[in-house]
GROMACS .gro file of C-alpha atoms in nm:
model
  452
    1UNK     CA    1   0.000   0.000   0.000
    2UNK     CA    2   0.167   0.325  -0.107
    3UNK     CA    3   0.000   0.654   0.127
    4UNK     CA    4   0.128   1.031   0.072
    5UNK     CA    5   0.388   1.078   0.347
    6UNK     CA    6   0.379   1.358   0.556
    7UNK     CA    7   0.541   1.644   0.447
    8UNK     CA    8   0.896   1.628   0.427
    9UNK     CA    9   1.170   1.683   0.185
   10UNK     CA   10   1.296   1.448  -0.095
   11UNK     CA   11   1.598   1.313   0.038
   12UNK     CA   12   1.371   1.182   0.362
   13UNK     CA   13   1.093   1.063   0.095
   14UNK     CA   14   1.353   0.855  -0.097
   15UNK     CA   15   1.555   0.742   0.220
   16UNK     CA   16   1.175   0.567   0.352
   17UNK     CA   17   1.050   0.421   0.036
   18UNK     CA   18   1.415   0.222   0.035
   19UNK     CA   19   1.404   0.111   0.355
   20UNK     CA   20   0.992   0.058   0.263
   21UNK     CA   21   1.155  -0.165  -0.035
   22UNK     CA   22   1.414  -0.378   0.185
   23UNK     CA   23   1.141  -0.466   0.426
   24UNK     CA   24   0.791  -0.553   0.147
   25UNK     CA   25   1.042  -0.681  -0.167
   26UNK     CA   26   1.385  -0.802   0.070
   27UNK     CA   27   1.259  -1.162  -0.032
   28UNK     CA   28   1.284  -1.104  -0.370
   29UNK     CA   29   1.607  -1.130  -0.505
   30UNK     CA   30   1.685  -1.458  -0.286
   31UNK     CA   31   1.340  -1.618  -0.431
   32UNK     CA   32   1.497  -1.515  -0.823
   33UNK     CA   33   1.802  -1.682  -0.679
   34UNK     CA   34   1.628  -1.999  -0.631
   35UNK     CA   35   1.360  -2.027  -0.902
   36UNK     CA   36   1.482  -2.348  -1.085
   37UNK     CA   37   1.291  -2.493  -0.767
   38UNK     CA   38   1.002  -2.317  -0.797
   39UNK     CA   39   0.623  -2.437  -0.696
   40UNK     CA   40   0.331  -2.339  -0.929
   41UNK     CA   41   0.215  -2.159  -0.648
   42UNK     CA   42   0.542  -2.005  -0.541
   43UNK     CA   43   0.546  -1.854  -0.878
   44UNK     CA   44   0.213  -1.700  -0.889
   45UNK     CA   45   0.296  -1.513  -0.577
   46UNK     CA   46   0.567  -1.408  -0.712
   47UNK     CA   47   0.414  -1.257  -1.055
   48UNK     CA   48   0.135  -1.115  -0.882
   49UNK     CA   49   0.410  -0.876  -0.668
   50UNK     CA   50   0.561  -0.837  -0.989
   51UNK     CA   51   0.272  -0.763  -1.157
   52UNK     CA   52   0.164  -0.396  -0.939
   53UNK     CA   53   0.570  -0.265  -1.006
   54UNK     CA   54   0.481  -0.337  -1.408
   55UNK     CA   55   0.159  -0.183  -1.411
   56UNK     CA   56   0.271   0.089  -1.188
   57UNK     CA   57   0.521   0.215  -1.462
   58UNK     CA   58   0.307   0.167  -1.760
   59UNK     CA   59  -0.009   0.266  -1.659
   60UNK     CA   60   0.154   0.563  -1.471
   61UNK     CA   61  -0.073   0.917  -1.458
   62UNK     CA   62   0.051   1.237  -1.329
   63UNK     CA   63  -0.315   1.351  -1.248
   64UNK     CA   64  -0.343   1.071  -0.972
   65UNK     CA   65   0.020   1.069  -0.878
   66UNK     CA   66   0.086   1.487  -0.846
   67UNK     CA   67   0.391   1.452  -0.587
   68UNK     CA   68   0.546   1.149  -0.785
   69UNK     CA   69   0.526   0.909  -0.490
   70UNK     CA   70   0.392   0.629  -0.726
   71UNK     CA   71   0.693   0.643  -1.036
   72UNK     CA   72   0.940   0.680  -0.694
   73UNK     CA   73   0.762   0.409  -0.544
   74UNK     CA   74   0.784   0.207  -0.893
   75UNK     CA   75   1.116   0.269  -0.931
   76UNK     CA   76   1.252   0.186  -0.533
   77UNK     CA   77   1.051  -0.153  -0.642
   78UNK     CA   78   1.209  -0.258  -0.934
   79UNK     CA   79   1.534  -0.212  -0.766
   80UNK     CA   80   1.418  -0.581  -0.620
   81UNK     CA   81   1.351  -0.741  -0.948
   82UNK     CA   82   1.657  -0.611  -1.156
   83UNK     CA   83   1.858  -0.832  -0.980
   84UNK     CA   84   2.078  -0.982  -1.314
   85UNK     CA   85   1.961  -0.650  -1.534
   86UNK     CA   86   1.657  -0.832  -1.702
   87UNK     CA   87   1.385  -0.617  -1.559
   88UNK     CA   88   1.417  -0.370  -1.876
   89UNK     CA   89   1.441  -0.542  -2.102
   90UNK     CA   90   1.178  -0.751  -2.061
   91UNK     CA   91   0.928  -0.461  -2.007
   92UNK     CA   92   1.074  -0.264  -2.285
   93UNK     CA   93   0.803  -0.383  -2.541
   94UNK     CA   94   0.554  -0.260  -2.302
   95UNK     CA   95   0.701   0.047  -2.209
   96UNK     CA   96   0.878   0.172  -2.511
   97UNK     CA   97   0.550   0.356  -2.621
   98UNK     CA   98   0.455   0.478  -2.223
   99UNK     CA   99   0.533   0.868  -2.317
  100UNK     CA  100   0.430   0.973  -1.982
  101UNK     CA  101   0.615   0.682  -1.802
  102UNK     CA  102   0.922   0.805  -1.955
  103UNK     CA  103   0.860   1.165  -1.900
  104UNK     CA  104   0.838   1.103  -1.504
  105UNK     CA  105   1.129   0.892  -1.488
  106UNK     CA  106   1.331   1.152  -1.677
  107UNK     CA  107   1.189   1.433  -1.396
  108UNK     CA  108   1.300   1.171  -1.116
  109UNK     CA  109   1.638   1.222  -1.211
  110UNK     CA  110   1.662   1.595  -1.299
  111UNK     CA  111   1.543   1.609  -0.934
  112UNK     CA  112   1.882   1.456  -0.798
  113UNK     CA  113   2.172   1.642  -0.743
  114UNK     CA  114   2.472   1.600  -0.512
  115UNK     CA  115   2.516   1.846  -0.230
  116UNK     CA  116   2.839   1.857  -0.027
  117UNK     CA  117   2.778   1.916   0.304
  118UNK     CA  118   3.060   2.005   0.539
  119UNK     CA  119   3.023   1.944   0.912
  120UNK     CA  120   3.078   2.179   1.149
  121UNK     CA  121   3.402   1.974   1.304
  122UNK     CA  122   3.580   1.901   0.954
  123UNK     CA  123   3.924   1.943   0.973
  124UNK     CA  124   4.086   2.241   0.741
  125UNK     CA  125   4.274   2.087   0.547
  126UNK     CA  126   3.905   1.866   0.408
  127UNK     CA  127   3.769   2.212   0.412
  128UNK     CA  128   4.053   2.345   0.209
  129UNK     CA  129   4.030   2.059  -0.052
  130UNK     CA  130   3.705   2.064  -0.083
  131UNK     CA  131   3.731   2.466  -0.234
  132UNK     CA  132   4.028   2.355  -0.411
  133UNK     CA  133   3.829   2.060  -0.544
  134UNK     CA  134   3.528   2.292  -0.662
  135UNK     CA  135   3.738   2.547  -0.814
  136UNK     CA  136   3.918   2.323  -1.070
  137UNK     CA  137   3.584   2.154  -1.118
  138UNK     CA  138   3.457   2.527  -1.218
  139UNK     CA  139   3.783   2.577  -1.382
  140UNK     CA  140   3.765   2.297  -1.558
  141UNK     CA  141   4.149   2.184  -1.475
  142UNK     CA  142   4.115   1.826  -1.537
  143UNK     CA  143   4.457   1.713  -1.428
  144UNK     CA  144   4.391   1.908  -1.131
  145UNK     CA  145   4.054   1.795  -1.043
  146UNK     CA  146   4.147   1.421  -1.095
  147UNK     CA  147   4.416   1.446  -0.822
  148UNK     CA  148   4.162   1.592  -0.591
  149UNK     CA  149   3.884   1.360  -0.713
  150UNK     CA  150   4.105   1.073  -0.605
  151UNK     CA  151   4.081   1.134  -0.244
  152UNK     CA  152   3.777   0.998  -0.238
  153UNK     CA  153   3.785   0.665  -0.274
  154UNK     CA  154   3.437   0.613  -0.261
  155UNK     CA  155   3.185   0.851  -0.462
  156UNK     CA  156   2.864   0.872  -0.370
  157UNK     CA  157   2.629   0.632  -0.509
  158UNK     CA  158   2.259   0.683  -0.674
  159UNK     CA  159   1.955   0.585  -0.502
  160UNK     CA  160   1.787   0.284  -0.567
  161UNK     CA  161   1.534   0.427  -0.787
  162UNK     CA  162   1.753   0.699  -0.949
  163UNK     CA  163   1.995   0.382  -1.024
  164UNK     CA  164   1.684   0.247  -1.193
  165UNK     CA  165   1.586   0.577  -1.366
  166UNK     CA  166   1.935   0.581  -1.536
  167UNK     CA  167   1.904   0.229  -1.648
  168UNK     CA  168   1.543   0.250  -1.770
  169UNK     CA  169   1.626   0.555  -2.033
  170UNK     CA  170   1.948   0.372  -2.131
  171UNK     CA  171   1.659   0.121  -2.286
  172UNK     CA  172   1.390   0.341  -2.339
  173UNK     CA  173   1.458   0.649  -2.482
  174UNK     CA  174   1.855   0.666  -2.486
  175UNK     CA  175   1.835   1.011  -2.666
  176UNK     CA  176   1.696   1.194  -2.364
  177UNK     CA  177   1.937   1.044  -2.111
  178UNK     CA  178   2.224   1.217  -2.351
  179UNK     CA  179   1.961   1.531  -2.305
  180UNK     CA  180   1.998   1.488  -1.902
  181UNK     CA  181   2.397   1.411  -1.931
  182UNK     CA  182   2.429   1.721  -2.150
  183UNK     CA  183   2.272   1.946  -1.826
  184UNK     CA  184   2.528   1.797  -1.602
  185UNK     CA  185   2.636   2.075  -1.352
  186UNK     CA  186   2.949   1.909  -1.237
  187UNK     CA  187   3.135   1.597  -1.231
  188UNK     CA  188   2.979   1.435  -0.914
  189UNK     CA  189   2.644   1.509  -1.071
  190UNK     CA  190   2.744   1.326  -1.394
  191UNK     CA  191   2.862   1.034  -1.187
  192UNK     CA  192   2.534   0.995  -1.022
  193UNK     CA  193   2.418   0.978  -1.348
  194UNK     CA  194   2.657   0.782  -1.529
  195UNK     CA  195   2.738   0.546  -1.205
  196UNK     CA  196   2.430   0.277  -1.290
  197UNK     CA  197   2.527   0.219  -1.641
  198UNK     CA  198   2.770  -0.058  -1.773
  199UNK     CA  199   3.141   0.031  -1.875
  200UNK     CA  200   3.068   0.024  -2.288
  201UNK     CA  201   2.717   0.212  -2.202
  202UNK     CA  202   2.888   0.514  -1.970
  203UNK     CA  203   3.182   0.605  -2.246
  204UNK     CA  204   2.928   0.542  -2.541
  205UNK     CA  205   2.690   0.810  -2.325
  206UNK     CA  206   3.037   1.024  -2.290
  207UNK     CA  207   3.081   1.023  -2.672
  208UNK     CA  208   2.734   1.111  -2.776
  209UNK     CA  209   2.725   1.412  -2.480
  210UNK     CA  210   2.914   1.769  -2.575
  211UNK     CA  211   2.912   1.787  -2.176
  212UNK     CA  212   3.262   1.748  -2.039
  213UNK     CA  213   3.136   1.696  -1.694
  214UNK     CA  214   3.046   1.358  -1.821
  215UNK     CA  215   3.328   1.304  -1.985
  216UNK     CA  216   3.566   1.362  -1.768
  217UNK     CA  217   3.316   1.154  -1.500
  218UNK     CA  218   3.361   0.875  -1.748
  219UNK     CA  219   3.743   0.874  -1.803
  220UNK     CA  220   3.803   0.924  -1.460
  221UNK     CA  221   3.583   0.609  -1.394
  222UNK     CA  222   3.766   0.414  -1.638
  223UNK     CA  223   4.104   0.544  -1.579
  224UNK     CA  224   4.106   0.490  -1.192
  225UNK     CA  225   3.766   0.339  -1.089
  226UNK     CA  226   3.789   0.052  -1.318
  227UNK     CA  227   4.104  -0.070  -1.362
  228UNK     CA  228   4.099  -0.406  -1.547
  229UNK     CA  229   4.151  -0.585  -1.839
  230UNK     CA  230   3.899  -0.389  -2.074
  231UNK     CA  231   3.623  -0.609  -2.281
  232UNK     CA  232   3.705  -0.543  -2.670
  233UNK     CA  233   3.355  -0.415  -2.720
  234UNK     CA  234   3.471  -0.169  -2.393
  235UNK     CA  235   3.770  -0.076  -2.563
  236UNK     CA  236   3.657  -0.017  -2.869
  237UNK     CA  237   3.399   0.247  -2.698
  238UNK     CA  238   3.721   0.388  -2.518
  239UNK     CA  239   3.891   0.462  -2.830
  240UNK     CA  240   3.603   0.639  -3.003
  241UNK     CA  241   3.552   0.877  -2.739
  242UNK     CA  242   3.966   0.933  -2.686
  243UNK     CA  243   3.939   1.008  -3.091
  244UNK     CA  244   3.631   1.300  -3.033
  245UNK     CA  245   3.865   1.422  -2.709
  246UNK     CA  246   4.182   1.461  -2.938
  247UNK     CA  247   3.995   1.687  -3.168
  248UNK     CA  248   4.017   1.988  -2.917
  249UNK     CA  249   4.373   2.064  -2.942
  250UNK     CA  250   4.305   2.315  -2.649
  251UNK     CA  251   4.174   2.020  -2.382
  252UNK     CA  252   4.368   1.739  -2.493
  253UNK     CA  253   4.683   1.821  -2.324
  254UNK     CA  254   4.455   1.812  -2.025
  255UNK     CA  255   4.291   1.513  -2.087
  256UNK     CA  256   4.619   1.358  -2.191
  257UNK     CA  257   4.719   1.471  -1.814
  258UNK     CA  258   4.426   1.289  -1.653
  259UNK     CA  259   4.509   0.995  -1.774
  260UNK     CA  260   4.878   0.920  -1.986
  261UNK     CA  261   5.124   1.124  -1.744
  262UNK     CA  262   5.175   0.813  -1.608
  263UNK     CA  263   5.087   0.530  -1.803
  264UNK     CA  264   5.222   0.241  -1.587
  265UNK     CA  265   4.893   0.322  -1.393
  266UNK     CA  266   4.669   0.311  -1.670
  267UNK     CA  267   4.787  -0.054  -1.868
  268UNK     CA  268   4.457  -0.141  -1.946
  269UNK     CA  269   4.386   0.214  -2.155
  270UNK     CA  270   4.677   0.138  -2.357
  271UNK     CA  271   4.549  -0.039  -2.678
  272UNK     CA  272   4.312   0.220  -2.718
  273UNK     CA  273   4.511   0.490  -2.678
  274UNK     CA  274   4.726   0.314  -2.974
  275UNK     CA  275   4.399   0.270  -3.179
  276UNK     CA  276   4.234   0.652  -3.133
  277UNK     CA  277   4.631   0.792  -3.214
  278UNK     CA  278   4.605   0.610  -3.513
  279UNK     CA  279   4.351   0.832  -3.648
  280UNK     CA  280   4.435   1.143  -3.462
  281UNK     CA  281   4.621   1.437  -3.657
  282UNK     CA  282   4.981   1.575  -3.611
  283UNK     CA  283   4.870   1.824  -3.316
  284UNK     CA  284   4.705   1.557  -3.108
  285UNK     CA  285   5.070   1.333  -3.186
  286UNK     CA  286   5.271   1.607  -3.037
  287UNK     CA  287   5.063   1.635  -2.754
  288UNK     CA  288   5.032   1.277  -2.681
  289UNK     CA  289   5.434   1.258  -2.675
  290UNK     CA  290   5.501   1.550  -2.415
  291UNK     CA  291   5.215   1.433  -2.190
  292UNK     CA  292   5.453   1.108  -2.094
  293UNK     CA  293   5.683   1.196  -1.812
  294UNK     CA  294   6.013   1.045  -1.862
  295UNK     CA  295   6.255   0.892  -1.640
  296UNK     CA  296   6.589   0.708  -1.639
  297UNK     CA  297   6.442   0.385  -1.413
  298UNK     CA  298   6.076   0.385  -1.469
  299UNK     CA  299   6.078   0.053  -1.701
  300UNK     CA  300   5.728  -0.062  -1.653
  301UNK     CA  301   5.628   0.305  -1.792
  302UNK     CA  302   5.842   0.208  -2.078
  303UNK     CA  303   5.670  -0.142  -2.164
  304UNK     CA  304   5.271   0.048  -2.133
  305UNK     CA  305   5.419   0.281  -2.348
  306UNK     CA  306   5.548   0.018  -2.603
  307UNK     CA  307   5.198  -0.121  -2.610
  308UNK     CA  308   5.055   0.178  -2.711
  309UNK     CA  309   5.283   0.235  -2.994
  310UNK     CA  310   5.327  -0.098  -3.129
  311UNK     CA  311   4.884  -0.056  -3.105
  312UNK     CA  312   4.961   0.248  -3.327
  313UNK     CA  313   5.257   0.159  -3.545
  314UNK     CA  314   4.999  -0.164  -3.654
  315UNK     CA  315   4.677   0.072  -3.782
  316UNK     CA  316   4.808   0.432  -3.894
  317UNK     CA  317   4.960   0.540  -4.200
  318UNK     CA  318   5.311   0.565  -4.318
  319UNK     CA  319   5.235   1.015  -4.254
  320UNK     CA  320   5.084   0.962  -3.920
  321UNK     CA  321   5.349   0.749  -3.771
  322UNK     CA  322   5.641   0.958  -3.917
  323UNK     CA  323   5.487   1.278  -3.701
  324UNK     CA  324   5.461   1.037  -3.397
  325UNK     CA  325   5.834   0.901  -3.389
  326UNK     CA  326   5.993   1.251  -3.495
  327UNK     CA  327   5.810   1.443  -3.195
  328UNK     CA  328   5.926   1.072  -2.961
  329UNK     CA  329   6.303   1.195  -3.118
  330UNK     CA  330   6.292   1.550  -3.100
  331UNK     CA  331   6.148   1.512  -2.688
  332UNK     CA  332   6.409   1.249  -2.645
  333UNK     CA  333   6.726   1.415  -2.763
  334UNK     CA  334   6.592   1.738  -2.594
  335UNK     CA  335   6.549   1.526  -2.288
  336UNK     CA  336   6.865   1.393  -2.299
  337UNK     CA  337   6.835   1.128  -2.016
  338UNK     CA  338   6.700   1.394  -1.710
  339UNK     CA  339   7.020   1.617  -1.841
  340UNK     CA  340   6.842   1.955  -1.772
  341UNK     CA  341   6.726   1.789  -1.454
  342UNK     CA  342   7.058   1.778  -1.277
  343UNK     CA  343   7.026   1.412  -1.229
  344UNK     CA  344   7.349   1.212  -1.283
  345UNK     CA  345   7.330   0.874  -1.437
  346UNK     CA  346   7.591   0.609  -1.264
  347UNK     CA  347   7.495   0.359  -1.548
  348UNK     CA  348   7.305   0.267  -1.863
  349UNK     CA  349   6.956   0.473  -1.894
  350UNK     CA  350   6.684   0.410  -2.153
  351UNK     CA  351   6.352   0.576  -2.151
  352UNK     CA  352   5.952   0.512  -2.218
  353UNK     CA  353   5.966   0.644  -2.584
  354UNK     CA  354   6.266   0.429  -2.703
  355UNK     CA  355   5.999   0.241  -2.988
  356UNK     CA  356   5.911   0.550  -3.068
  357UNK     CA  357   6.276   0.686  -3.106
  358UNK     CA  358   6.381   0.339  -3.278
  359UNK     CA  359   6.037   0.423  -3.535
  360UNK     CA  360   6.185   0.757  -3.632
  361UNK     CA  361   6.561   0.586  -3.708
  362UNK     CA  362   6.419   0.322  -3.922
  363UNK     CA  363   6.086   0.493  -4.055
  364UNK     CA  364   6.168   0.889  -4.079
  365UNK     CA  365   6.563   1.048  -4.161
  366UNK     CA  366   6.793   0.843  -4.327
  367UNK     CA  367   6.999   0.561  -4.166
  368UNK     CA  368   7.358   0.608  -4.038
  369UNK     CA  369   7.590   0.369  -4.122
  370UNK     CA  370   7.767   0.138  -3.806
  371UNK     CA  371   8.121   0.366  -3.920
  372UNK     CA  372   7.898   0.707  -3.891
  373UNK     CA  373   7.792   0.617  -3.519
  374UNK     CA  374   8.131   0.490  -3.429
  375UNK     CA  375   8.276   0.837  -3.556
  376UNK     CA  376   7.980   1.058  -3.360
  377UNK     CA  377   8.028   0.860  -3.041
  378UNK     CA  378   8.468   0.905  -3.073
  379UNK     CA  379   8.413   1.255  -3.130
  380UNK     CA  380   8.146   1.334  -2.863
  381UNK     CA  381   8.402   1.140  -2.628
  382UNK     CA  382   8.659   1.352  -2.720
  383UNK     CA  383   8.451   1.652  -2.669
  384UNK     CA  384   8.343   1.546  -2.322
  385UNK     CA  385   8.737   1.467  -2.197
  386UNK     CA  386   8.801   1.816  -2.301
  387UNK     CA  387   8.566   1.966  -2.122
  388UNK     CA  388   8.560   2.092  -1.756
  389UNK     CA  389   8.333   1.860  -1.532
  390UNK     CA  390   8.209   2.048  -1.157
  391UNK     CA  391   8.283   1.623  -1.024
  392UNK     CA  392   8.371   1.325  -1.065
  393UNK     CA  393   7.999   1.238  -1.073
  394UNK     CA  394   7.947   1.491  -1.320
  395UNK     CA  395   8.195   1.309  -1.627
  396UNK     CA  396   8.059   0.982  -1.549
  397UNK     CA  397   7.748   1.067  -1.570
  398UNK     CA  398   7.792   1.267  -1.937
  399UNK     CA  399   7.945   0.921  -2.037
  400UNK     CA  400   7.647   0.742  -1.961
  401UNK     CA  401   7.453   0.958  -2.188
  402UNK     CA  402   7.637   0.905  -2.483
  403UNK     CA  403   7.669   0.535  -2.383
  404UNK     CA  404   7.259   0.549  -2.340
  405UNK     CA  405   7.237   0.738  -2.628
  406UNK     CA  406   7.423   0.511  -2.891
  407UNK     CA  407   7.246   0.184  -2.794
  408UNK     CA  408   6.922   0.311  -2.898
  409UNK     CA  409   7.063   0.430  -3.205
  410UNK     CA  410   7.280   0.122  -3.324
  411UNK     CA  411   6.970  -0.116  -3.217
  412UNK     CA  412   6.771   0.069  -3.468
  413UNK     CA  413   7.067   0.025  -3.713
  414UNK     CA  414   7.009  -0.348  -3.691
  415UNK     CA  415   6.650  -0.338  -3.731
  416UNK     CA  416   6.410  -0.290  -3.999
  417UNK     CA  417   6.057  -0.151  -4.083
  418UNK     CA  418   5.950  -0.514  -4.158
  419UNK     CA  419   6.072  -0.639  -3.777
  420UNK     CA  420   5.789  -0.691  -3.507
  421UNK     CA  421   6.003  -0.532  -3.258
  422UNK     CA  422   6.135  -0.245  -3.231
  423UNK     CA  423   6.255  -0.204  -2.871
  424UNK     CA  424   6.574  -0.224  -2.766
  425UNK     CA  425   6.667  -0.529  -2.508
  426UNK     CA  426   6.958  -0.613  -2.285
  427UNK     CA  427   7.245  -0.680  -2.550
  428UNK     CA  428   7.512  -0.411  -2.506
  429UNK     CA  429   7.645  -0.192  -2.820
  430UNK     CA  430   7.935  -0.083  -2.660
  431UNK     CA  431   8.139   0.129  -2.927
  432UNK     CA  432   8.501   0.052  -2.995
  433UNK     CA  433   8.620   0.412  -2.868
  434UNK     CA  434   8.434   0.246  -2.506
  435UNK     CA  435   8.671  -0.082  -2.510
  436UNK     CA  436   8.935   0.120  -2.380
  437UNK     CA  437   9.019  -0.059  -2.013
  438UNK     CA  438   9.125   0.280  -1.893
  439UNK     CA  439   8.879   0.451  -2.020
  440UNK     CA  440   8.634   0.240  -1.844
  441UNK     CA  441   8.833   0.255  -1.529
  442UNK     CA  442   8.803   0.620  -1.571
  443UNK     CA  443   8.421   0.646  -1.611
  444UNK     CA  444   8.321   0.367  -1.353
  445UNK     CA  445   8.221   0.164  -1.629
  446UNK     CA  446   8.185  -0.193  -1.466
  447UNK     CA  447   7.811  -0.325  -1.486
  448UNK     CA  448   7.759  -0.486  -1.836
  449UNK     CA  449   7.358  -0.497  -1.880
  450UNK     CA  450   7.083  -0.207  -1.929
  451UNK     CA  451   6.897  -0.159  -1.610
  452UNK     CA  452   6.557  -0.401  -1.566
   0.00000   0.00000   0.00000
């Protein structure tokens, strides 16, 4: 029996029809559980409870249900039946053509939004990321608010009903749910929104919505909410939507810094990053290249990176790929192994865009010949023992560089564009000029294999 409550606000209206739906429907899911052992009459009692939350929804009539109690009360019930996700879609004959149905359930969730509260005894510092929090969100830093959205490793989760809602209009009238993601007013109120639906349904709702509230909801659900192995059908829907992202060469960079700064934590996104690169232009390249931070040691960056290449190097064409490895050159030799960073090496460095380096060698300027590199490494040697060094630590660690340096480049001497892979391994191209025993005695040189 559903009676008007007494007055009181929403939040109190939906807290007591859930707790109204845990005590009348609470049976429910563990009867569904168990219906291979079903009675005749077991199953009867069951359709007849079954039958008021279907005929509820479709034969649902604003004039006899002014304060929406009933579609709430609808709603809060079928969050009992839609135990496996079945509910819809068996109704959805029945429903599809319910204009009014759809209407309230579309009004049901244009009535929920999030509201921080902050209790009187919060700590600053909460306080203090909390504004920080709401003024990238209104800046629209995304780098910025991903690092605060992180430390909350819980978001809030939708109602039963509003969970319902959401999953209804994915089935029944999907272009008005991109209607309600498009009025987002913030990230945490495109989450509530977004929250219900499957993986491949929240980043297909992301690519159809011009609202980057929900987009960034989205790829900061799949980049740190969801970290797993994605399905290809997933993945697929992942790479469409990075593709639509890269077209704004303004909020790419910041995407790009949501998500690829560090891509060891992100190995799952990798394929598809490969795939939407491989039909991104020359802007959306560059930018993909400086958002990667490098380091000397971070090998595991290095290998996610790979993936993503070796994703791109396989589907883009011969123009797209030659932009690609010449800004992975250009960022490398600028980089020079942390050089700018003050950080001396005390052995053998590689970095995360070595295929990409190795692509531009083989793929983009002209090969040098084994003699060439022998004579560039002799003379840079020469260079470096004539030049003054502030330590000890100082000359070894130039010599590391150009030993660093020249592996990548004589591995790519030995490889072709035909080879699977490109990445240099643990065999050492140690240049005749480096055989010297003095020489090495000089420069510490006394481990024999590229870092793991």
């Amino acid at each position: 029996m559903i009676a008007e409550p007494e007055a009181s606000n929403a939040d109190t209206m939906v807290e007591r029809l859930t707790s109204a739906t845990r005590a009348d429907l609470g049976d429910v899911p563990r009867a569904l559980a168990a219906s291979s052992g079903f009675a005749a009459e077991e199953a009867l009692r069951l359709a007849r409870r079954l039958g008021w939350t279907v005929k509820a929804l479709a034969d649902w009539d604003p004039h006899q249900d002014p304060s929406s109690l009933r579609i709430e009360a609808a709603l809060a019930s079928v969050s009992a039946w839609n135990v496996d996700g079945g509910f819809w879609e068996a109704v959805q004959a029945r429903l599809r053509g319910c204009r009014l149905t759809i209407a309230a359930i579309e009004i049901v969730l244009r009535h929920r939004a999030p509201v921080a509260r902050v209790p009187d005894d919060a700590p600053v510092w909460e306080r203090e990321h909390l504004h920080a929090m709401q003024e990238a969100e209104r800046a629209r830093d995304w780098a910025e608010l991903s690092k605060r959205a992180r430390a909350f490793e819980q978001l809030p989760n939708p109602d039963p009903g509003a969970r319902q809602a959401t999953l209804a209009l994915s089935l029944l009238d999907w272009p008005r749910l991109i209607r309600l993601a498009n009025r987002s007013e913030g990230w945490l109120h495109s989450h509530l929104l977004i929250a219900p639906l499957p993986l491949v349904d929240a980043l297909r709702l992301a690519l159809a919505s011009g609202n980057r509230y929900a987009q960034f909801a989205t790829l900061e659900r799949v980049a740190y909410r969801e970290v797993r192995d994605l399905l290809p059908q997933e993945e697929t829907a992942l790479r469409n939507l990075l593709i639509v992202l890269a077209k704004d060469a303004d909020d790419w960079p910041r995407w790009l810094a949501v998500c690829n700064h560090y891509p060891v934590r992100h190995p799952h996104m990798q394929a598809a990053f490969g795939r939407a690169l491989a039909r991104s232009d020359g802007t959306a390249l560059q930018a993909y290249v400086e958002s990667v931070s490098l380091s000397t040691s971070d090998s595991d960056t290095r290998a996610n990176v790979t993936r993503c290449l070796s994703v791109f190097r396989a589907r883009a064409g011969a123009d797209r790929r030659r932009a690609l490895w010449r800004a992975a050159f250009e960022r490398w030799q600028g980089w020079n192994f942390a050089e700018d960073e003050g950080q001396n090496l005390t052995s053998l460095a590689r970095s995360a865009l070595d295929y990409g380096v190795v692509g531009w060698l083989i793929e983009g300027e002209q090969q040098r010949s084994f003699a060439e590199l022998e004579r560039f490494f002799s003379d840079d040697l020469r260079s470096l023992e004539m030049r003054w060094h502030a330590s000890l630590s100082s000359a070894i660690s130039e010599f590391f560089r150009l030993i660093s340096r020249h592996q990548v480049m004589a591995h790519a001497k030995r490889r072709s564009a035909a080879d699977a892979d490109w990445l240099p391994g643990l065999p050492i191209d140690l240049p005749a000029a480096a055989t010297d025993e003095f020489l090495q005695r000089r420069y510490h040189w006394s481990d024999r294999q590229l870092p793991d």
